[in-house]
Structure formats: structure tokens, C-alpha cells
PDB file of C-alpha atoms and ligand atoms in Angstrom:
ATOM      1  CA  MET A  91     -59.980 108.223  51.143  1.00 50.00           C
ATOM      2  CA  ALA A  92     -63.759 108.963  51.031  1.00 56.00           C
ATOM      3  CA  ASP A  93     -65.626 106.891  53.741  1.00 68.00           C
ATOM      4  CA  THR A  94     -67.915 103.711  52.109  1.00 74.00           C
ATOM      5  CA  PRO A  95     -71.620 105.038  52.394  1.00 78.00           C
ATOM      6  CA  LEU A  96     -73.244 102.286  54.942  1.00 78.00           C
ATOM      7  CA  PRO A  97     -76.349 100.612  53.759  1.00 76.00           C
ATOM      8  CA  PRO A  98     -80.059 101.761  54.500  1.00 74.00           C
ATOM      9  CA  GLY A  99     -80.658 101.299  58.067  1.00 70.00           C
ATOM     10  CA  ALA A 100     -76.984  99.830  59.033  1.00 75.00           C
ATOM     11  CA  LEU A 101     -75.173 101.611  62.127  1.00 75.00           C
ATOM     12  CA  PRO A 102     -71.957 102.838  62.337  1.00 78.00           C
ATOM     13  CA  PRO A 103     -69.374 100.628  63.611  1.00 77.00           C
ATOM     14  CA  GLY A 104     -68.990 100.707  67.351  1.00 76.00           C
ATOM     15  CA  THR A 105     -72.757 102.038  67.707  1.00 79.00           C
ATOM     16  CA  PRO A 106     -74.369 100.112  70.087  1.00 76.00           C
ATOM     17  CA  PRO A 107     -78.178  98.938  68.948  1.00 73.00           C
ATOM     18  CA  PRO A 108     -81.007 101.035  70.001  1.00 76.00           C
ATOM     19  CA  ALA A 109     -82.674  99.613  73.283  1.00 78.00           C
ATOM     20  CA  GLY A 110     -85.141  97.009  72.523  1.00 77.00           C
ATOM     21  CA  THR A 111     -83.712  95.853  69.365  1.00 76.00           C
ATOM     22  CA  ALA A 112     -83.553  92.076  68.969  1.00 74.00           C
ATOM     23  CA  PRO A 113     -79.909  90.888  68.160  1.00 69.00           C
ATOM     24  CA  PRO A 114     -78.833  90.141  64.824  1.00 69.00           C
ATOM     25  CA  ASP A 115     -79.891  86.266  63.868  1.00 71.00           C
ATOM     26  CA  ARG A 116     -76.477  84.556  63.390  1.00 73.00           C
ATOM     27  CA  PRO A 117     -75.925  80.899  62.242  1.00 72.00           C
ATOM     28  CA  GLY A 118     -76.407  78.497  65.164  1.00 72.00           C
ATOM     29  CA  ASN A 119     -78.506  81.148  67.366  1.00 73.00           C
ATOM     30  CA  ARG A 120     -81.677  79.742  66.913  1.00 76.00           C
ATOM     31  CA  GLU A 121     -83.063  76.641  69.110  1.00 76.00           C
ATOM     32  CA  ASP A 122     -83.632  74.596  65.996  1.00 75.00           C
ATOM     33  CA  GLN A 123     -80.169  75.090  64.908  1.00 75.00           C
ATOM     34  CA  GLN A 124     -78.387  73.709  68.312  1.00 77.00           C
ATOM     35  CA  ILE A 125     -79.838  70.539  68.235  1.00 80.00           C
ATOM     36  CA  HIS A 126     -77.831  67.875  66.513  1.00 78.00           C
ATOM     37  CA  LEU A 127     -78.657  64.144  66.338  1.00 83.00           C
ATOM     38  CA  THR A 128     -76.308  61.536  66.049  1.00 85.00           C
ATOM     39  CA  ALA A 129     -75.627  58.072  67.441  1.00 87.00           C
ATOM     40  CA  VAL A 130     -73.789  57.923  70.858  1.00 86.00           C
ATOM     41  CA  ASP A 131     -70.916  56.046  69.613  1.00 84.00           C
ATOM     42  CA  GLU A 132     -70.566  59.152  66.943  1.00 85.00           C
ATOM     43  CA  PHE A 133     -70.715  61.520  69.937  1.00 87.00           C
ATOM     44  CA  LEU A 134     -68.020  59.752  72.084  1.00 87.00           C
ATOM     45  CA  ALA A 135     -65.836  59.485  69.023  1.00 87.00           C
ATOM     46  CA  TRP A 136     -66.328  62.840  68.259  1.00 88.00           C
ATOM     47  CA  GLY A 137     -64.951  64.154  71.799  1.00 90.00           C
ATOM     48  CA  LYS A 138     -62.645  61.563  71.850  1.00 89.00           C
ATOM     49  CA  GLU A 139     -60.428  62.670  68.724  1.00 90.00           C
ATOM     50  CA  ASN A 140     -61.119  65.901  69.709  1.00 93.00           C
ATOM     51  CA  SER A 141     -59.167  65.736  73.320  1.00 92.00           C
ATOM     52  CA  LEU A 142     -55.917  64.040  72.473  1.00 94.00           C
ATOM     53  CA  PHE A 143     -53.812  64.887  75.735  1.00 95.00           C
ATOM     54  CA  TYR A 144     -50.480  64.446  75.007  1.00 96.00           C
ATOM     55  CA  LEU A 145     -47.556  63.590  77.430  1.00 95.00           C
ATOM     56  CA  LEU A 146     -45.335  66.147  78.009  1.00 92.00           C
ATOM     57  CA  PHE A 147     -41.826  65.385  77.284  1.00 88.00           C
ATOM     58  CA  ALA A 148     -39.295  65.690  74.435  1.00 91.00           C
ATOM     59  CA  THR A 149     -35.436  64.729  74.734  1.00 93.00           C
ATOM     60  CA  ALA A 150     -33.855  66.747  71.835  1.00 94.00           C
ATOM     61  CA  CYS A 151     -34.567  69.490  69.406  1.00 94.00           C
ATOM     62  CA  CYS A 152     -37.594  68.154  67.620  1.00 95.00           C
ATOM     63  CA  GLY A 153     -39.112  69.196  70.994  1.00 95.00           C
ATOM     64  CA  ILE A 154     -38.530  73.001  70.005  1.00 95.00           C
ATOM     65  CA  GLU A 155     -40.778  72.412  66.923  1.00 95.00           C
ATOM     66  CA  LEU A 156     -43.369  70.668  69.280  1.00 95.00           C
ATOM     67  CA  MET A 157     -43.045  73.753  71.519  1.00 94.00           C
ATOM     68  CA  GLN A 158     -43.549  75.669  68.584  1.00 94.00           C
ATOM     69  CA  ALA A 159     -46.733  73.823  67.365  1.00 94.00           C
ATOM     70  CA  GLY A 160     -48.024  74.655  71.197  1.00 92.00           C
ATOM     71  CA  GLY A 161     -47.464  78.264  70.544  1.00 92.00           C
ATOM     72  CA  PRO A 162     -49.593  80.983  69.530  1.00 92.00           C
ATOM     73  CA  ARG A 163     -48.742  80.885  65.844  1.00 93.00           C
ATOM     74  CA  TYR A 164     -50.138  77.059  65.268  1.00 93.00           C
ATOM     75  CA  ASP A 165     -52.016  76.610  68.540  1.00 94.00           C
ATOM     76  CA  ILE A 166     -52.468  73.060  68.847  1.00 94.00           C
ATOM     77  CA  ASP A 167     -54.795  73.419  71.630  1.00 93.00           C
ATOM     78  CA  ARG A 168     -57.199  74.526  69.111  1.00 93.00           C
ATOM     79  CA  LEU A 169     -57.354  70.851  68.194  1.00 92.00           C
ATOM     80  CA  GLY A 170     -58.205  69.556  71.741  1.00 92.00           C
ATOM     81  CA  MET A 171     -54.590  69.051  72.228  1.00 94.00           C
ATOM     82  CA  ILE A 172     -53.708  69.578  75.983  1.00 93.00           C
ATOM     83  CA  PRO A 173     -50.312  68.543  77.251  1.00 94.00           C
ATOM     84  CA  ARG A 174     -50.146  66.943  80.431  1.00 94.00           C
ATOM     85  CA  ALA A 175     -47.537  66.316  82.839  1.00 93.00           C
ATOM     86  CA  THR A 176     -48.420  62.922  84.121  1.00 94.00           C
ATOM     87  CA  PRO A 177     -48.525  59.775  81.686  1.00 95.00           C
ATOM     88  CA  ARG A 178     -51.716  58.666  83.686  1.00 95.00           C
ATOM     89  CA  GLN A 179     -53.638  61.306  82.343  1.00 94.00           C
ATOM     90  CA  ALA A 180     -52.236  61.327  78.834  1.00 95.00           C
ATOM     91  CA  ASP A 181     -53.512  59.151  76.009  1.00 93.00           C
ATOM     92  CA  LEU A 182     -50.744  60.424  73.147  1.00 96.00           C
ATOM     93  CA  MET A 183     -47.223  59.801  73.370  1.00 97.00           C
ATOM     94  CA  ILE A 184     -45.208  62.323  70.974  1.00 97.00           C
ATOM     95  CA  VAL A 185     -41.561  61.038  70.901  1.00 97.00           C
ATOM     96  CA  ALA A 186     -39.778  64.303  70.087  1.00 95.00           C
ATOM     97  CA  GLY A 187     -36.066  63.691  69.977  1.00 94.00           C
ATOM     98  CA  THR A 188     -32.829  61.739  70.079  1.00 95.00           C
ATOM     99  CA  ILE A 189     -33.716  58.439  72.285  1.00 96.00           C
ATOM    100  CA  THR A 190     -30.571  56.874  73.719  1.00 96.00           C
ATOM    101  CA  HIS A 191     -30.321  53.154  74.222  1.00 95.00           C
ATOM    102  CA  LYS A 192     -30.378  54.245  78.062  1.00 95.00           C
ATOM    103  CA  MET A 193     -33.412  56.532  77.859  1.00 95.00           C
ATOM    104  CA  ALA A 194     -35.324  54.006  75.935  1.00 95.00           C
ATOM    105  CA  GLY A 195     -36.579  51.717  78.825  1.00 95.00           C
ATOM    106  CA  ARG A 196     -38.009  54.865  80.301  1.00 95.00           C
ATOM    107  CA  VAL A 197     -39.894  56.093  77.436  1.00 96.00           C
ATOM    108  CA  ARG A 198     -41.309  52.233  77.269  1.00 96.00           C
ATOM    109  CA  MET A 199     -42.134  52.940  81.129  1.00 97.00           C
ATOM    110  CA  LEU A 200     -44.132  55.941  80.618  1.00 96.00           C
ATOM    111  CA  TRP A 201     -45.744  54.374  77.793  1.00 96.00           C
ATOM    112  CA  GLU A 202     -47.254  51.341  79.928  1.00 96.00           C
ATOM    113  CA  GLN A 203     -48.354  54.051  82.537  1.00 97.00           C
ATOM    114  CA  MET A 204     -50.499  55.929  79.967  1.00 95.00           C
ATOM    115  CA  THR A 205     -54.142  55.312  79.705  1.00 89.00           C
ATOM    116  CA  GLU A 206     -55.358  53.090  77.361  1.00 89.00           C
ATOM    117  CA  PRO A 207     -56.418  53.537  74.196  1.00 90.00           C
ATOM    118  CA  ARG A 208     -53.078  55.049  73.932  1.00 93.00           C
ATOM    119  CA  TRP A 209     -51.302  56.170  70.780  1.00 95.00           C
ATOM    120  CA  VAL A 210     -47.599  57.001  69.781  1.00 96.00           C
ATOM    121  CA  VAL A 211     -46.475  59.591  67.263  1.00 96.00           C
ATOM    122  CA  SER A 212     -42.884  59.306  66.561  1.00 95.00           C
ATOM    123  CA  MET A 213     -41.822  62.787  65.430  1.00 95.00           C
ATOM    124  CA  GLY A 214     -38.431  63.550  63.541  1.00 93.00           C
ATOM    125  CA  SER A 215     -36.022  61.359  62.278  1.00 92.00           C
ATOM    126  CA  CYS A 216     -34.135  60.608  65.221  1.00 94.00           C
ATOM    127  CA  ALA A 217     -37.325  58.653  66.921  1.00 95.00           C
ATOM    128  CA  ASN A 218     -37.852  57.260  63.476  1.00 93.00           C
ATOM    129  CA  SER A 219     -34.624  55.928  62.749  1.00 91.00           C
ATOM    130  CA  GLY A 220     -31.964  57.509  64.797  1.00 91.00           C
ATOM    131  CA  GLY A 221     -31.689  59.975  62.094  1.00 89.00           C
ATOM    132  CA  PRO A 222     -28.216  61.713  61.473  1.00 90.00           C
ATOM    133  CA  PHE A 223     -26.822  59.298  64.398  1.00 91.00           C
ATOM    134  CA  SER A 224     -28.058  56.298  63.128  1.00 86.00           C
ATOM    135  CA  LYS A 225     -24.846  55.318  61.299  1.00 84.00           C
ATOM    136  CA  TRP A 226     -21.957  56.754  63.299  1.00 87.00           C
ATOM    137  CA  SER A 227     -23.135  56.995  67.252  1.00 91.00           C
ATOM    138  CA  TYR A 228     -22.757  53.766  69.802  1.00 93.00           C
ATOM    139  CA  SER A 229     -25.662  55.044  72.165  1.00 95.00           C
ATOM    140  CA  VAL A 230     -28.463  56.268  69.989  1.00 95.00           C
ATOM    141  CA  LEU A 231     -31.314  53.856  69.605  1.00 94.00           C
ATOM    142  CA  ASN A 232     -32.316  53.326  65.720  1.00 92.00           C
ATOM    143  CA  GLY A 233     -35.964  53.779  66.101  1.00 91.00           C
ATOM    144  CA  ILE A 234     -38.199  54.063  69.078  1.00 93.00           C
ATOM    145  CA  ASP A 235     -40.648  51.573  67.504  1.00 91.00           C
ATOM    146  CA  LYS A 236     -38.361  48.810  68.892  1.00 92.00           C
ATOM    147  CA  TYR A 237     -40.037  49.885  72.423  1.00 95.00           C
ATOM    148  CA  VAL A 238     -43.370  51.378  71.739  1.00 94.00           C
ATOM    149  CA  PRO A 239     -45.611  50.541  69.010  1.00 94.00           C
ATOM    150  CA  VAL A 240     -45.899  53.439  66.459  1.00 94.00           C
ATOM    151  CA  ASP A 241     -48.846  54.873  64.949  1.00 94.00           C
ATOM    152  CA  ILE A 242     -47.892  57.783  63.096  1.00 93.00           C
ATOM    153  CA  TYR A 243     -44.236  58.775  61.618  1.00 94.00           C
ATOM    154  CA  ILE A 244     -43.363  62.272  60.931  1.00 94.00           C
ATOM    155  CA  PRO A 245     -39.866  62.106  58.764  1.00 91.00           C
ATOM    156  CA  GLY A 246     -37.694  65.191  59.145  1.00 90.00           C
ATOM    157  CA  CYS A 247     -35.080  66.875  60.802  1.00 90.00           C
ATOM    158  CA  PRO A 248     -36.774  68.525  62.623  1.00 90.00           C
ATOM    159  CA  PRO A 249     -40.018  67.883  61.165  1.00 93.00           C
ATOM    160  CA  ARG A 250     -42.173  71.444  60.745  1.00 92.00           C
ATOM    161  CA  PRO A 251     -45.135  71.836  63.197  1.00 93.00           C
ATOM    162  CA  GLU A 252     -47.303  71.748  59.767  1.00 92.00           C
ATOM    163  CA  ALA A 253     -46.411  68.146  59.462  1.00 93.00           C
ATOM    164  CA  LEU A 254     -46.875  67.487  63.033  1.00 94.00           C
ATOM    165  CA  ILE A 255     -50.503  68.691  62.486  1.00 94.00           C
ATOM    166  CA  ASP A 256     -50.560  66.766  59.556  1.00 93.00           C
ATOM    167  CA  GLY A 257     -49.664  63.806  61.924  1.00 94.00           C
ATOM    168  CA  VAL A 258     -52.163  64.468  64.242  1.00 94.00           C
ATOM    169  CA  MET A 259     -55.025  64.812  61.533  1.00 93.00           C
ATOM    170  CA  ALA A 260     -53.961  61.462  60.510  1.00 93.00           C
ATOM    171  CA  LEU A 261     -54.300  60.335  64.169  1.00 94.00           C
ATOM    172  CA  ARG A 262     -57.447  61.487  64.641  1.00 93.00           C
ATOM    173  CA  GLU A 263     -58.766  59.498  61.780  1.00 91.00           C
ATOM    174  CA  ARG A 264     -57.347  56.492  63.458  1.00 92.00           C
ATOM    175  CA  VAL A 265     -58.741  57.402  66.647  1.00 91.00           C
ATOM    176  CA  ARG A 266     -62.713  57.681  64.987  1.00 89.00           C
ATOM    177  CA  ARG A 267     -62.134  54.229  63.309  1.00 88.00           C
ATOM    178  CA  TYR A 268     -61.262  52.919  66.541  1.00 88.00           C
ATOM    179  CA  ARG A 269     -64.137  54.246  68.383  1.00 82.00           C
ATOM    180  CA  THR A 270     -66.942  53.695  66.257  1.00 81.00           C
ATOM    181  CA  LEU A 271     -65.855  50.576  64.188  1.00 81.00           C
ATOM    182  CA  GLY A 272     -63.630  49.244  66.806  1.00 81.00           C
ATOM    183  CA  VAL A 273     -60.829  48.575  64.182  1.00 81.00           C
ATOM    184  CA  ARG A 274     -57.370  49.921  65.425  1.00 82.00           C
ATOM    185  CA  ASP A 275     -55.044  50.049  62.467  1.00 79.00           C
ATOM    186  CA  ARG A 276     -51.676  48.828  63.270  1.00 79.00           C
ATOM    187  CA  GLU A 277     -50.094  49.547  59.795  1.00 80.00           C
ATOM    188  CA  PRO A 278     -47.917  52.745  60.734  1.00 80.00           C
ATOM    189  CA  HIS A 279     -49.029  55.792  58.575  1.00 83.00           C
ATOM    190  CA  VAL A 280     -45.750  57.889  57.496  1.00 84.00           C
ATOM    191  CA  VAL A 281     -46.603  61.584  56.845  1.00 84.00           C
ATOM    192  CA  ALA A 282     -46.051  62.512  53.261  1.00 75.00           C
ATOM    193  CA  GLY A 283     -44.097  65.717  51.605  1.00 60.00           C
ATOM    194  CA  ALA A 284     -42.161  66.332  55.199  1.00 54.00           C
ATOM    195  CA  ASP A 285     -38.758  67.557  54.539  1.00 50.00           C
ATOM    196  CA  ALA A 286     -36.668  64.580  55.829  1.00 49.00           C
ATOM    197  CA  PRO A 287     -32.776  65.279  54.891  1.00 43.00           C
ATOM    198  CA  PHE A 288     -31.379  62.887  57.615  1.00 43.00           C
ATOM    199  CA  GLY A 289     -32.630  59.242  57.480  1.00 43.00           C
ATOM    200  CA  CYS A 290     -36.477  59.410  57.375  1.00 46.00           C
ATOM    201  CA  HIS A 291     -38.185  56.219  58.373  1.00 45.00           C
ATOM    202  CA  PHE A 292     -36.606  53.600  56.226  1.00 48.00           C
ATOM    203  CA  PRO A 293     -38.619  50.095  55.553  1.00 50.00           C
ATOM    204  CA  LYS A 294     -37.193  47.298  57.884  1.00 47.00           C
ATOM    205  CA  ASP A 295     -35.679  45.632  54.880  1.00 52.00           C
ATOM    206  CA  ALA A 296     -33.780  48.701  53.595  1.00 53.00           C
ATOM    207  CA  PRO A 297     -30.217  47.884  52.733  1.00 53.00           C
ATOM    208  CA  PRO A 298     -27.813  49.302  55.051  1.00 51.00           C
ATOM    209  CA  GLY A 299     -26.252  51.537  52.506  1.00 51.00           C
ATOM    210  CA  ALA A 300     -29.747  53.705  52.598  1.00 49.00           C
ATOM    211  CA  ARG A 301     -29.214  55.004  55.870  1.00 44.00           C
ATOM    212  CA  SER A 302     -27.035  57.627  54.753  1.00 38.00           C
TER     213      SER A 302
HETATM  214  S1  SF4 B 581     -34.476  64.821  63.988  1.00 83.04           S
HETATM  215 FE1  SF4 B 581     -32.699  66.293  63.841  1.00 83.04          FE
HETATM  216  S2  SF4 B 581     -34.259  67.918  65.193  1.00 83.04           S
HETATM  217 FE2  SF4 B 581     -34.727  65.854  65.646  1.00 83.04          FE
HETATM  218  S3  SF4 B 581     -34.152  65.465  67.393  1.00 83.04           S
HETATM  219 FE3  SF4 B 581     -32.698  64.565  65.763  1.00 83.04          FE
HETATM  220  S4  SF4 B 581     -31.119  66.047  65.367  1.00 83.04           S
HETATM  221 FE4  SF4 B 581     -32.618  67.005  66.454  1.00 83.04          FE
END
């Protein structure tokens, strides 16, 4: 294939510019483009919503999807989400996996140790409602929202990392509203469109037969 001719004055790729040449003007390079005027509240909200530190724990297979979300393909770190191994330095709890009655008290204890304002994402059908175990297992809790207040529900067994990112984006909206308006949304948000073959989040008044 013939080489594409270069425009007049352009250097072949990889060629260093001649000495004394000013670097090319890129958007954001100029000093007047590096100043952004805003309110302090807006600035703090911007920082807060872009630095959600989540508690590093998972209890079952949804945790694998959570790990995948942190891997190179989805790279959830680019949203400012950094896993922390101690609840005292985390402001987001992602409940990823089955929670048994025995475990639920520990989850609550971890949540109580987190910094305020703290947020909770329930990831997957098990955390939402007990999932495939909700009907037949005596040991599985039918929803972590009985122990901690959940802000975002992500249906699916398991939800894909895209659904988790969708939930995080909805949570960031909440964080912004809280920081700028002081409004803490209490109505849980359910990520729509996620695959939910096993017991996604059911309304509290759903008939028992719906949980199958
Ligand atoms: S929802 Fe499905 S994938 Fe997630 S922990 Fe429960 S059984 Fe595992």
C-alpha cells in the first residue's frame, strides 16, 4: 500500500521537532484555558463524587464481577473508585454476594464503622433479595436492606460490570445532590435493564409466589 503523503510542513511520525520550536498548541495548554471559575460547594461536590472509596470485601460469586470491574478492561479506578481495606477510610459499601443471617451482623458492624456520609450499593440478586436461595435456604438473608440502608440496587445473577458502573453513575448523581443541595435521596434506585434471572429486587408487597 502506498504511503499517504504528509501535509505541507508536517514531520513524519516519530521525528523530533527542530530545536527551538514551540510545542503545538493543544486544548487546555494555554494559561487562560487552565482557569475554571466555580462555587466552593460545586468544587467540593465534584471532588467527592469522583473519589468514592469502596470497602474491599465480597461474600460470593458477585464479588468476581466486582473484581472484574476493577480489572483492566473496565478499570473502575478511572471513576475515582479506589478499594480500601478498612471501613474507616471507605465511604461506599458494595455488598457483592450472598449474605447469610450469620454474616449480616458483621456487615452492619462494618457499615457502622464507615465514614459519613456513607453509601451502599446492593450488587446482585443475593444481596437484593436472597436471589436463588431466597426460597429454599434457611440460612440466607432475603435482602441486605434489612440491615443497612441501600441506595442503589443492581439486579442480576450476577450483574455484569457494566451494570455496576451504571449503578455507580446513578450514585454519583446522588452524591452531587447531597453535597450541593443537602438533599439525601432515600428512595432506592434500581438499575434498569440488567439481566435478572433469579429474584431481582422485589417490591416489599410482592406476593410470595413472585419469588420463584
Ligand atoms: S446473585 Fe448470583 S452470582 Fe451473585 S452471589 Fe448470588 S448466586 Fe452468586
